[in-house]
PDB file of C-alpha atoms in Angstrom:
ATOM      1  CA  LEU A  12       0.012  -0.028   0.019  1.00  0.00           C
ATOM      2  CA  ASP A  13       2.682   2.483   0.962  1.00  0.00           C
ATOM      3  CA  MET A  14       4.538   2.012  -2.286  1.00  0.00           C
ATOM      4  CA  GLU A  15       1.414   2.439  -4.382  1.00  0.00           C
ATOM      5  CA  THR A  16       0.084   5.448  -2.536  1.00  0.00           C
ATOM      6  CA  ARG A  17       3.390   7.297  -2.325  1.00  0.00           C
ATOM      7  CA  GLN A  18       3.081  10.604  -4.078  1.00  0.00           C
ATOM      8  CA  GLY A  19       4.691  10.530  -7.510  1.00  0.00           C
ATOM      9  CA  ALA A  20       4.699   6.723  -7.692  1.00  0.00           C
ATOM     10  CA  GLY A  21       3.069   6.962 -11.117  1.00  0.00           C
ATOM     11  CA  THR A  22       0.203   4.644 -10.137  1.00  0.00           C
ATOM     12  CA  GLU A  23      -3.209   5.309 -11.607  1.00  0.00           C
ATOM     13  CA  PRO A  24      -5.830   6.335  -8.998  1.00  0.00           C
ATOM     14  CA  ALA A  25      -8.170   3.584 -10.164  1.00  0.00           C
ATOM     15  CA  ASP A  26      -5.443   1.010  -9.498  1.00  0.00           C
ATOM     16  CA  VAL A  27      -4.869   2.362  -6.002  1.00  0.00           C
ATOM     17  CA  ARG A  28      -8.581   2.301  -5.237  1.00  0.00           C
ATOM     18  CA  ARG A  29      -8.811  -1.289  -6.477  1.00  0.00           C
ATOM     19  CA  LEU A  30      -5.907  -2.219  -4.193  1.00  0.00           C
ATOM     20  CA  PHE A  31      -7.586  -0.610  -1.174  1.00  0.00           C
ATOM     21  CA  GLU A  32     -10.840  -2.396  -1.978  1.00  0.00           C
ATOM     22  CA  ARG A  33      -9.000  -5.705  -2.119  1.00  0.00           C
ATOM     23  CA  VAL A  34      -7.197  -5.134   1.171  1.00  0.00           C
ATOM     24  CA  ALA A  35     -10.392  -3.917   2.880  1.00  0.00           C
ATOM     25  CA  SER A  36     -12.148  -7.139   1.873  1.00  0.00           C
ATOM     26  CA  LEU A  37      -9.537  -9.276   3.635  1.00  0.00           C
ATOM     27  CA  LYS A  38     -10.211 -10.716   7.050  1.00  0.00           C
ATOM     28  CA  LEU A  39      -7.649  -8.765   9.059  1.00  0.00           C
ATOM     29  CA  SER A  40      -7.517  -7.797  12.701  1.00  0.00           C
ATOM     30  CA  SER A  41      -9.404  -4.687  13.817  1.00  0.00           C
ATOM     31  CA  LYS A  42      -6.130  -2.891  14.411  1.00  0.00           C
ATOM     32  CA  LYS A  43      -4.902  -3.577  10.872  1.00  0.00           C
ATOM     33  CA  MET A  44      -8.276  -2.670   9.329  1.00  0.00           C
ATOM     34  CA  LYS A  45      -8.209   0.651  11.240  1.00  0.00           C
ATOM     35  CA  TYR A  46      -4.807   1.306   9.661  1.00  0.00           C
ATOM     36  CA  VAL A  47      -6.086   0.366   6.169  1.00  0.00           C
ATOM     37  CA  PHE A  48      -9.143   2.607   6.475  1.00  0.00           C
ATOM     38  CA  LYS A  49      -7.123   5.545   7.834  1.00  0.00           C
ATOM     39  CA  ARG A  50      -4.616   5.273   4.992  1.00  0.00           C
ATOM     40  CA  TRP A  51      -7.387   4.928   2.415  1.00  0.00           C
ATOM     41  CA  LEU A  52      -9.325   7.888   3.761  1.00  0.00           C
ATOM     42  CA  GLY A  53      -6.176  10.034   3.807  1.00  0.00           C
ATOM     43  CA  TRP A  54      -5.332   9.063   0.250  1.00  0.00           C
ATOM     44  CA  GLU A  55      -8.888   9.822  -0.914  1.00  0.00           C
ATOM     45  CA  GLN A  56      -8.786  13.202   0.825  1.00  0.00           C
ATOM     46  CA  GLN A  57      -5.732  14.045  -1.263  1.00  0.00           C
ATOM     47  CA  HIS A  58      -6.632  12.447  -4.538  1.00  0.00           C
ATOM     48  CA  GLY A  59     -10.393  11.819  -4.505  1.00  0.00           C
ATOM     49  CA  ASN A  60     -13.613  13.769  -4.324  1.00  0.00           C
ATOM     50  CA  SER A  61     -16.563  13.871  -1.921  1.00  0.00           C
ATOM     51  CA  GLN A  62     -18.072  10.752  -3.418  1.00  0.00           C
ATOM     52  CA  THR A  63     -14.925   8.646  -3.016  1.00  0.00           C
ATOM     53  CA  ILE A  64     -14.417   9.922   0.536  1.00  0.00           C
ATOM     54  CA  ALA A  65     -18.019   9.053   1.378  1.00  0.00           C
ATOM     55  CA  HIS A  66     -17.453   5.576  -0.093  1.00  0.00           C
ATOM     56  CA  VAL A  67     -14.462   4.947   2.202  1.00  0.00           C
ATOM     57  CA  LYS A  68     -16.464   6.119   5.204  1.00  0.00           C
ATOM     58  CA  ASP A  69     -19.351   3.835   4.209  1.00  0.00           C
ATOM     59  CA  ARG A  70     -16.994   0.874   3.862  1.00  0.00           C
ATOM     60  CA  ALA A  71     -15.468   1.622   7.292  1.00  0.00           C
ATOM     61  CA  ARG A  72     -18.926   1.988   8.827  1.00  0.00           C
ATOM     62  CA  ASP A  73     -20.010  -1.312   7.247  1.00  0.00           C
ATOM     63  CA  TYR A  74     -16.948  -2.997   8.646  1.00  0.00           C
ATOM     64  CA  VAL A  75     -17.559  -1.699  12.168  1.00  0.00           C
ATOM     65  CA  GLU A  76     -21.238  -2.692  12.007  1.00  0.00           C
ATOM     66  CA  SER A  77     -20.336  -6.189  10.802  1.00  0.00           C
ATOM     67  CA  LYS A  78     -17.940  -6.571  13.730  1.00  0.00           C
ATOM     68  CA  ALA A  79     -20.522  -5.228  16.143  1.00  0.00           C
ATOM     69  CA  GLY A  80     -23.191  -7.508  14.605  1.00  0.00           C
ATOM     70  CA  GLY A  81     -21.475 -10.555  16.031  1.00  0.00           C
ATOM     71  CA  ALA A  82     -21.510  -8.997  19.500  1.00  0.00           C
ATOM     72  CA  ASP A  83     -25.175  -7.936  19.353  1.00  0.00           C
ATOM     73  CA  ALA A  84     -26.364 -11.326  20.668  1.00  0.00           C
ATOM     74  CA  ARG A  85     -24.316 -10.843  23.841  1.00  0.00           C
ATOM     75  CA  ALA A  86     -24.661  -7.093  24.185  1.00  0.00           C
ATOM     76  CA  PRO A  87     -28.170  -6.759  25.696  1.00  0.00           C
ATOM     77  CA  ALA A  88     -27.384  -9.190  28.530  1.00  0.00           C
ATOM     78  CA  ALA A  89     -24.028  -7.550  29.199  1.00  0.00           C
ATOM     79  CA  ARG A  90     -25.543  -4.071  29.149  1.00  0.00           C
ATOM     80  CA  ALA A  91     -28.310  -5.196  31.463  1.00  0.00           C
ATOM     81  CA  ALA A  92     -25.812  -6.652  33.913  1.00  0.00           C
ATOM     82  CA  ARG A  93     -23.673  -3.507  33.864  1.00  0.00           C
ATOM     83  CA  GLY A  94     -26.759  -1.282  34.191  1.00  0.00           C
ATOM     84  CA  THR A  95     -28.018  -3.273  37.201  1.00  0.00           C
ATOM     85  CA  ALA A  96     -24.598  -3.059  38.851  1.00  0.00           C
ATOM     86  CA  ARG A  97     -24.502   0.708  38.293  1.00  0.00           C
ATOM     87  CA  ASP A  98     -28.030   1.178  39.670  1.00  0.00           C
ATOM     88  CA  GLU A  99     -27.174  -0.769  42.832  1.00  0.00           C
ATOM     89  CA  SER A 100     -23.919   1.135  43.381  1.00  0.00           C
ATOM     90  CA  SER A 101     -25.680   4.483  42.997  1.00  0.00           C
ATOM     91  CA  ASP A 102     -28.306   3.369  45.583  1.00  0.00           C
ATOM     92  CA  ASP A 103     -25.503   2.542  47.983  1.00  0.00           C
ATOM     93  CA  ASP A 104     -24.035   6.020  47.483  1.00  0.00           C
ATOM     94  CA  ASP A 105     -27.410   7.628  48.267  1.00  0.00           C
ATOM     95  CA  GLU A 106     -27.731   5.590  51.470  1.00  0.00           C
ATOM     96  CA  ALA A 107     -24.202   6.558  52.545  1.00  0.00           C
ATOM     97  CA  GLU A 108     -25.089  10.204  52.164  1.00  0.00           C
ATOM     98  CA  ASP A 109     -28.309   9.842  54.131  1.00  0.00           C
ATOM     99  CA  SER A 110     -26.672   7.960  57.002  1.00  0.00           C
ATOM    100  CA  ASP A 111     -24.153  10.724  57.789  1.00  0.00           C
ATOM    101  CA  GLY A 112     -26.644  12.271  60.191  1.00  0.00           C
ATOM    102  CA  GLU A 113     -27.273  15.469  58.283  1.00  0.00           C
ATOM    103  CA  SER A 114     -30.624  16.255  56.781  1.00  0.00           C
ATOM    104  CA  ASP A 115     -31.344  18.146  53.602  1.00  0.00           C
ATOM    105  CA  ASP A 116     -34.361  20.018  54.971  1.00  0.00           C
ATOM    106  CA  GLY A 117     -32.306  23.211  55.304  1.00  0.00           C
ATOM    107  CA  GLY A 118     -33.301  23.791  59.012  1.00  0.00           C
ATOM    108  CA  ASP A 119     -30.729  24.959  61.550  1.00  0.00           C
TER     109      ASP A 119
END
């Protein structure tokens, strides 16, 4: 990618786009895909137009949604468990404030 995208490499923009499309379709780690999409977006910002930039953003969004789609089955239960834990801890905080002997009625 770096060799093809280097400025003045003499590569046609269509060839570079095709290369980015191929790499983006590979099953790479999230970290590597982030790198690919960042490079692709930066290249399009220099050499492309608003349509090609939007295309890269759409591909990145699709990738993220596809990764999140696998976690959707687990997410509601995990969120519910975290939400319940948060609610209980905030109740404990309220009780601790009430048990300090001071009242909030404003009377002296």
